Amino acid sequence: MKALSARRLRALCLKEAYQIIRDPSSILVAFVMPVVLLFVFGYAINLDSSSLRLGLVMEDQGPAAVQFEQTLKASGNFVVEAGPSKAALLERMAHGRLRGVVVVRGDFGARLAQGQGGAAIQVLTDGSEPNTASFVGSYVEGLWQTWQQQRGQNLARHERPMIEVQSRAWFNPSTVSRNFLVPGSIAVVMTIIGALLTSLVVAREWERGTMEALLATPVTKAEMLLSKILPYYALGMVAMALCLLVAVVLMDVPFRGSLLALFVLSSLFLGCALGNGLFLSTVMKNQFNAASAALVSAFLPSMMLSGFVFEISSMPTALRALTYLIPARYFAGSLQTLFQAGTLVPLLAANALGLALLTVLWLGLTAMKTGRTLE
Amino acid sequence: MLHRLLRLIRKELQVILGDPKTRVLLIMPVLLQTLIFSFAATLEVRHATLAIFDLDGGKASADLQQRLSRTPTFARLLPVHSEGEVQSVMDHQEALVLLRIPQDFSRRLAEGRPAPLQLLIDGRRSNSAQIAMGDVSRVIQAYTVERGVRPASHLVLRNLYNPNLNSKWHVLPSLVALITTIGCLTVTALSVAREREEGTFDQLLVSPLTPAYIMAGKAVPGILVALVQGAIIVSMAVFGFGIPFSGSLPLLLVGLICYGLSLAGVGLFISSISSTQQQAFLGVFAFMAPAVNLSGYVAPIENMPLFFPGARLHEPPYLLHQHRQGRLPEELWFPGRPARPRSAAPHLLRHPLPGPLHVPSPHRLTGPLPTGAAEGRLMERRSSKG
Amino acid sequence: MTSRAALPRPEAPTAPPPGGAAIEVRDLVKRFGADGPPALDHIATWIAPGTITGLVGPDGAGKTTLLRTLAGLLAPTSGTVRILGQDPMAKGSLREQIGYMPQKFGLYEDLSVQENLDLYADLRNVLGDARRKSFEQMLAFTDLARFTDRLAGRLSGGMKQKLGLACSLLGSPQVLLLDEPGVGVDPISRRELWRMVRELARGGMTILWSTAYLDEAELCDDVRLMNGGCILAAGTPQALMGAMQGRSLHLTRLSAPRRDVLQRALRAPEVLDGVIQGDQVRLVLRDAGQRPDLGPIQAGPEAVLVEVAPRLEDAFISLLGGGPGGDSPLAGVTREVELHLDLDPQAVIEARELTKRFGDFTATDAVSFRVPKGEVFGLLGPNGAGKSTTFKMECGLLKPTLGQALVMGIDLKTSPSAARQRLGYMAQKFSLYTQLTARENLEFFSGVYGLRGDAQRLKIQEMIEAFDLGPWLSRRTLDLPLGLKQRLALACALMHEPEILFLDEPTSGVDPITRREFWTHINALAQKGVTIMVTTHFMDEAEYCDRIGLIYRGRLIALGTPDQLKRSTRTPECPDPSMEDAFIHLIQAFQAQLDEVVP
């Protein structure tokens, strides 16, 4: 008996395909959710603030203060809300209606005229959301500098600091957060299809008793494994194409790499994710437990530890070490490079190597745990 | 009837807690996630690499580099020696930010002339890179002040409630919402699906219990799971991570119960439209993944297009978020805590985002640069020659 | 025990028949876990080619484990297994020679009939002409040709069973292993299955058939009786039944209630086992020579004992040491049901023109019946005929499209809660909370029906004693043997002392001894005036009913006592029809009528 018969493999794959097509929940997870998630990451999660609500108390109505007020309002970063007193606006901030309050003191103009550096603008932010608070602080500071510069030019004074920093972004020049969030979220979507969906499939056969019937036929272990991998690999690739299309056509995210590189990396990544899901499914033999384990071991790390939103280098050493075991780490990085930078072979090759090793690990473990008996 | 309801709830808890695997699956992830995510989920930048292309080699340049090497943002400075190396370092993500110090930097500074510096950031990771860039700018500004240049006015920045903008103070309270979402949803959605698969649901339906009681019997255990998980995270936050809790505990409890109730509602709805446990699980997942991301936990809600916050009104995390804004649970933690002014001196201002020092507006980055990366590099080369 | 020695012992495995054995097992031991108890304990037997061999035994006897070991799905702990001379665990072409049908049929429910067939044909290397031919043959054989596009999940139980068989038969295996194919399947389907298997055996196939239905096993060429992982007896059904000669009797012409008679008869020391069979009581004696004294049985002045032909079930019960007694401890703890005065005792359960439509399909069509107090009323019918729909409407799980389902005169549509408090329900497959312990299940079901405090504790204690649940209380229900699950499920349904009891296929898949025990309890309840409505596929069980409603094509096509139904189908060819004969005859007659009207 051959270890691999093309006919048996085809029959098993066909069966798996019918099951995918006929289960609305797998279609939902494979096609609808990726698009929804892509849009969520593309539009809803906007790390570039644009409409934060800022309170402004103008105790001084002198020309300099008014000019500062105009700079704030013209920036487009804030929805500025003028208030009668600091106390009233702070109360509003305590209720979460404002992200920050800017106070221009009554003696602002006078002190400014003195030129001793004593003129102060107070910025109070809502620190309960540190990230937003940082946004508010730094944007106001940027605007303050803008205002200062304008004043310097207007008044022709030597108030320009001596070091000028010119910054520029290497890739993604407009620094739109969508451009890196969307490629990163594709890694999350692929994890869902690869690990979560497959974590259900072997366990389902055990629960429904079909595994027993399959094992009683001449099916070999290799055929069994491949028949679980290939259809979901195809599904993952279709979803990948869908994601690529949505990202590039609908969301205007640039894609600068080569499709071949994307294909190779996606294949390797799906190998890891599928291996992970199948392993859990094979070991647990119970859909609920396998899916829960997949959620904790694959999905959440792909969000949190892949470096796609949260910087890996900022994590403590132990966690950083852990990320080397997360396939999404390699994939999210590769995707960000492929989308925004292009085919940078050494970088991608290193990621591909990481993925290949993890693929071998997971598929190997799965093959070890897959038996030809019911025990 | 109350007694019967209690019996129903007790049975549900026995089912959940009776199975050692389920018990582990309800508690272990909570502990693990709280530990891992509180460390991982930070938008701060630490231990990054700063590449330095020093064409100057003068004293000012060395001083500046010394100060940069002392920031927690960068674990190491990577010296770069040629334009080609600049490209390769940036391409291969060896550095998050690259500082280019032109030839005449020290000389210009000594002469009192404006001295330009160039910062290159990796746009693939634009958020982290911009945060890191802010830190670089702050060091540079501090250096300027040190050299005796003082602007006529200054900003006094104070962060209320969380004066040091410690991200754990934000992450851990948010985890209360995120983790209880998973726990409560799966418990409620799957318990009905399981009873249906095992046939015990019919048994309940022929009993004198009315549908309202059966639903309540399913919802309450879900809420209890949310409460216990919430309590675990709150305890870990307060006792393990030392995060101050300064709000009202009863109010937090009320908030969690309301939140649990709305989650249980969603869970029951999912279970009503799924015929198997698998469908229920995927349904929970399909709801949860977008909901968690839309909760305003990662990015502020007002940044979302109108469509999303509108859609989000139907989702529980929004409810929690509203609570949070209305002092639950996060404000519960901080209000009333005297917000210490960090320092009046401008050079100590916290400045984590772009905050480019002499940039006309925070949008400056969008302005003059060409869009293509290749072109960007070209521009870079040209400007370095020029 | 003496009777056991008289039976033929398993033949020595060292002496296979001249042509060689199709299946040969030597000293087979199988343990789960290193030091678990043996699931198969030194099994030694062989099976001749071209025969149908029945594998019978109580639950947990090791039948499924043995079949799985033969199919190569479990590795033996020690001993050898040879099928057609080969080791099933070894890599080779043997798998193509073995057809195996697991208990759940092994079908993919989201694949159509044709897709299932295609899949298994590909897996079993059935190709080209052979494939086309075997498909044609299988579809004709199983009468599934009209349903090739239907999803397997939408087939009725009987059709699933046939499809499962067809899938395991592809590639014409030489050995066919069937694991309880008859569970939950109506008599018509079972008879068809039997016809198909018989045909296959004639073609030279060796068939091993595990079953809990002794009447099925009786038709086999050879029988292996298992208990506790051992083979207790082997031989032809005739040989096994021969040992029972003279010990099977009918107690007939009763004038006392038959349930009471059975109860008293089982008290006689000479009686080993007894069941109700229509208007008679069937008894099995411990010893052919010693008949019980009819006096204390009080069966009536005209009652007589008539010797009848023994059945395989008699031999089975005898080998296992006899059936349970006729006294249910439940009798001591159940109150006499006293109905409300203004309630008609002739209509405790009533269906008035009960109709249920699902879209265009009418599942139940104007069914009417009345069940008086204390009656055991059976609903019978083929799979998918509308029996379950009627049953579900009657206990309030489905809302009728038209008509009324009345319980104690209360319409379940209008005031469900009040009526539900008074009815007990035992679902198919003993729906208990498998994650809970036995005690927790008892506590839950009593609590849900409003019992609390001392009353609850007392009732639980009574049930524990009545059903002898003591040693199992802290075990998870999942790990309980099937028979205990059934007992526990009945205890849970009776906690609130219901006046009406609904039983949905209560003994499906359960062995004859557990079945007898169950009916002892049901009889005790009926004697106390509890009205019982039961659905079943089991003809033995139908015999216990006072009256039977036969449902076919959504309509009530026959209603009467078991003997009335049997008598109505008496024909010259079949002068003494069994319940199964009557069932099949009535349905075929009705179908013929339909065919006449709509040719």
CSV table of N, CA and C in Angstrom, one decimal, chain C residues 335-404:
chain,number,residue,atom,x,y,z
C,335,ARG,N,-46.7,8.2,45.9
C,335,ARG,CA,-48.0,8.4,46.4
C,335,ARG,C,-49.0,7.9,45.4
C,336,GLU,N,-50.2,7.5,45.9
C,336,GLU,CA,-51.3,7.2,44.9
C,336,GLU,C,-51.7,8.5,44.3
C,337,VAL,N,-51.8,8.5,43.0
C,337,VAL,CA,-52.2,9.7,42.3
C,337,VAL,C,-53.7,10.0,42.5
C,338,GLU,N,-54.0,11.2,43.0
C,338,GLU,CA,-55.5,11.5,43.2
C,338,GLU,C,-55.7,12.7,42.3
C,339,LEU,N,-56.5,12.5,41.3
C,339,LEU,CA,-56.8,13.6,40.4
C,339,LEU,C,-57.8,14.6,41.0
C,340,HIS,N,-57.8,15.8,40.5
C,340,HIS,CA,-58.7,16.8,40.8
C,340,HIS,C,-60.1,16.3,40.5
C,341,LEU,N,-61.1,16.6,41.3
C,341,LEU,CA,-62.4,16.0,41.1
C,341,LEU,C,-63.1,16.3,39.8
C,342,ASP,N,-62.9,17.6,39.3
C,342,ASP,CA,-63.6,18.0,38.1
C,342,ASP,C,-62.8,17.5,36.9
C,343,LEU,N,-61.8,16.7,37.0
C,343,LEU,CA,-61.0,16.3,35.9
C,343,LEU,C,-61.5,14.9,35.4
C,344,ASP,N,-61.7,14.8,34.1
C,344,ASP,CA,-62.2,13.5,33.6
C,344,ASP,C,-61.1,12.5,33.6
C,345,PRO,N,-61.2,11.5,34.4
C,345,PRO,CA,-60.2,10.5,34.6
C,345,PRO,C,-59.9,9.7,33.3
C,346,GLN,N,-60.8,9.9,32.3
C,346,GLN,CA,-60.6,9.2,31.0
C,346,GLN,C,-59.7,10.0,30.1
C,347,ALA,N,-59.4,11.2,30.5
C,347,ALA,CA,-58.6,12.0,29.5
C,347,ALA,C,-57.6,12.8,30.3
C,348,VAL,N,-56.7,12.1,30.9
C,348,VAL,CA,-55.6,12.8,31.6
C,348,VAL,C,-54.6,13.4,30.6
C,349,ILE,N,-54.4,12.7,29.5
C,349,ILE,CA,-53.7,13.2,28.3
C,349,ILE,C,-54.7,13.2,27.2
C,350,GLU,N,-54.7,14.3,26.5
C,350,GLU,CA,-55.7,14.3,25.3
C,350,GLU,C,-55.1,15.0,24.2
C,351,ALA,N,-55.2,14.5,23.0
C,351,ALA,CA,-54.9,15.2,21.7
C,351,ALA,C,-56.2,15.4,21.0
C,352,ARG,N,-56.4,16.7,20.6
C,352,ARG,CA,-57.6,17.0,19.9
C,352,ARG,C,-57.2,17.6,18.5
C,353,GLU,N,-57.4,16.8,17.5
C,353,GLU,CA,-57.1,17.2,16.1
C,353,GLU,C,-55.7,17.9,16.0
C,354,LEU,N,-54.8,17.2,16.7
C,354,LEU,CA,-53.4,17.8,16.8
C,354,LEU,C,-52.7,17.8,15.4
C,355,THR,N,-52.3,19.0,15.0
C,355,THR,CA,-51.7,19.2,13.6
C,355,THR,C,-50.5,20.0,13.7
C,356,LYS,N,-49.4,19.6,13.1
C,356,LYS,CA,-48.2,20.4,13.0
C,356,LYS,C,-47.7,20.5,11.6
C,357,ARG,N,-47.5,21.7,11.1
C,357,ARG,CA,-46.9,21.8,9.8
C,357,ARG,C,-45.6,22.6,9.9
C,358,PHE,N,-44.6,22.1,9.1
C,358,PHE,CA,-43.4,22.8,8.9
C,358,PHE,C,-43.3,23.2,7.5
C,359,GLY,N,-43.7,24.5,7.2
C,359,GLY,CA,-43.8,24.9,5.9
C,359,GLY,C,-44.9,24.1,5.2
C,360,ASP,N,-44.5,23.5,4.0
C,360,ASP,CA,-45.5,22.7,3.3
C,360,ASP,C,-45.7,21.3,3.9
C,361,PHE,N,-44.8,20.9,4.7
C,361,PHE,CA,-44.8,19.5,5.1
C,361,PHE,C,-45.6,19.4,6.4
C,362,THR,N,-46.6,18.5,6.4
C,362,THR,CA,-47.4,18.2,7.5
C,362,THR,C,-46.8,17.0,8.3
C,363,ALA,N,-46.3,17.3,9.5
C,363,ALA,CA,-45.6,16.3,10.2
C,363,ALA,C,-46.6,15.5,11.0
C,364,THR,N,-47.6,16.2,11.6
C,364,THR,CA,-48.7,15.5,12.3
C,364,THR,C,-50.0,16.0,11.7
C,365,ASP,N,-50.9,15.1,11.4
C,365,ASP,CA,-52.1,15.5,10.7
C,365,ASP,C,-53.3,15.1,11.5
C,366,ALA,N,-53.9,16.0,12.2
C,366,ALA,CA,-55.2,15.8,12.9
C,366,ALA,C,-55.2,14.5,13.7
C,367,VAL,N,-54.3,14.4,14.6
C,367,VAL,CA,-54.2,13.2,15.5
C,367,VAL,C,-55.0,13.5,16.8
C,368,SER,N,-55.9,12.5,17.1
C,368,SER,CA,-56.7,12.7,18.3
C,368,SER,C,-56.7,11.4,19.1
C,369,PHE,N,-56.4,11.5,20.4
C,369,PHE,CA,-56.5,10.3,21.3
C,369,PHE,C,-56.7,10.8,22.7
C,370,ARG,N,-57.2,9.9,23.6
C,370,ARG,CA,-57.3,10.2,25.0
C,370,ARG,C,-56.7,9.1,25.8
C,371,VAL,N,-55.9,9.5,26.8
C,371,VAL,CA,-55.3,8.5,27.7
C,371,VAL,C,-55.9,8.6,29.1
C,372,PRO,N,-56.5,7.5,29.6
C,372,PRO,CA,-57.1,7.6,30.9
C,372,PRO,C,-56.0,7.5,32.0
C,373,LYS,N,-56.4,7.8,33.2
C,373,LYS,CA,-55.5,7.7,34.3
C,373,LYS,C,-54.9,6.3,34.5
C,374,GLY,N,-53.6,6.3,34.8
C,374,GLY,CA,-52.9,5.0,35.1
C,374,GLY,C,-52.7,4.2,33.9
C,375,GLU,N,-52.9,4.7,32.7
C,375,GLU,CA,-52.6,3.8,31.5
C,375,GLU,C,-51.2,4.1,31.0
C,376,VAL,N,-50.6,3.0,30.5
C,376,VAL,CA,-49.3,3.2,29.8
C,376,VAL,C,-49.7,3.2,28.3
C,377,PHE,N,-49.4,4.4,27.7
C,377,PHE,CA,-49.8,4.6,26.3
C,377,PHE,C,-48.6,4.7,25.4
C,378,GLY,N,-48.5,3.8,24.4
C,378,GLY,CA,-47.3,3.8,23.6
C,378,GLY,C,-47.5,4.5,22.3
C,379,LEU,N,-46.6,5.3,21.8
C,379,LEU,CA,-46.7,5.8,20.5
C,379,LEU,C,-45.6,5.1,19.6
C,380,LEU,N,-46.1,4.4,18.6
C,380,LEU,CA,-45.1,3.7,17.7
C,380,LEU,C,-45.2,4.3,16.3
C,381,GLY,N,-44.1,4.0,15.6
C,381,GLY,CA,-44.2,4.5,14.2
C,381,GLY,C,-42.8,4.4,13.6
C,382,PRO,N,-42.6,4.3,12.3
C,382,PRO,CA,-41.3,4.3,11.7
C,382,PRO,C,-40.6,5.7,11.9
C,383,ASN,N,-39.3,5.7,11.7
C,383,ASN,CA,-38.6,7.0,11.8
C,383,ASN,C,-39.2,8.0,10.8
C,384,GLY,N,-39.3,9.2,11.3
C,384,GLY,CA,-39.8,10.3,10.5
C,384,GLY,C,-41.2,10.3,10.1
C,385,ALA,N,-42.0,9.5,10.9
C,385,ALA,CA,-43.5,9.4,10.6
C,385,ALA,C,-44.3,10.4,11.3
C,386,GLY,N,-43.7,11.1,12.2
C,386,GLY,CA,-44.5,12.1,13.0
C,386,GLY,C,-44.7,11.7,14.4
C,387,LYS,N,-44.1,10.6,14.8
C,387,LYS,CA,-44.3,10.2,16.2
C,387,LYS,C,-43.7,11.1,17.2
C,388,SER,N,-42.4,11.6,16.9
C,388,SER,CA,-41.8,12.5,17.8
C,388,SER,C,-42.5,13.8,17.9
C,389,THR,N,-42.9,14.3,16.7
C,389,THR,CA,-43.6,15.6,16.7
C,389,THR,C,-44.8,15.6,17.5
C,390,THR,N,-45.6,14.5,17.4
C,390,THR,CA,-46.8,14.4,18.2
C,390,THR,C,-46.4,14.4,19.7
C,391,PHE,N,-45.4,13.6,20.0
C,391,PHE,CA,-45.0,13.4,21.4
C,391,PHE,C,-44.5,14.8,22.0
C,392,LYS,N,-43.8,15.5,21.1
C,392,LYS,CA,-43.3,16.8,21.6
C,392,LYS,C,-44.4,17.8,21.8
C,393,MET,N,-45.4,17.8,21.0
C,393,MET,CA,-46.5,18.7,21.2
C,393,MET,C,-47.2,18.4,22.5
C,394,GLU,N,-47.4,17.1,22.7
C,394,GLU,CA,-48.1,16.7,23.9
C,394,GLU,C,-47.4,17.1,25.2
C,395,CYS,N,-46.1,17.1,25.2
C,395,CYS,CA,-45.4,17.5,26.4
C,395,CYS,C,-44.9,19.0,26.4
C,396,GLY,N,-45.4,19.7,25.4
C,396,GLY,CA,-45.2,21.1,25.4
C,396,GLY,C,-43.9,21.6,24.8
C,397,LEU,N,-43.2,20.8,24.1
C,397,LEU,CA,-41.9,21.2,23.5
C,397,LEU,C,-42.2,21.9,22.1
C,398,LEU,N,-43.3,21.6,21.5
C,398,LEU,CA,-43.6,22.1,20.2
C,398,LEU,C,-45.0,22.7,20.3
C,399,LYS,N,-45.2,23.8,19.6
C,399,LYS,CA,-46.6,24.4,19.6
C,399,LYS,C,-47.3,23.9,18.4
C,400,PRO,N,-48.5,23.3,18.6
C,400,PRO,CA,-49.3,22.8,17.5
C,400,PRO,C,-49.7,23.9,16.6
C,401,THR,N,-49.8,23.6,15.2
C,401,THR,CA,-50.3,24.6,14.3
C,401,THR,C,-51.8,24.7,14.5
C,402,LEU,N,-52.4,23.5,14.6
C,402,LEU,CA,-53.9,23.5,14.8
C,402,LEU,C,-54.2,22.5,15.9
C,403,GLY,N,-55.3,22.6,16.5
C,403,GLY,CA,-55.7,21.6,17.5
C,403,GLY,C,-55.2,21.9,18.8
C,404,GLN,N,-55.4,21.0,19.8
C,404,GLN,CA,-55.0,21.2,21.1
C,404,GLN,C,-54.3,20.0,21.7
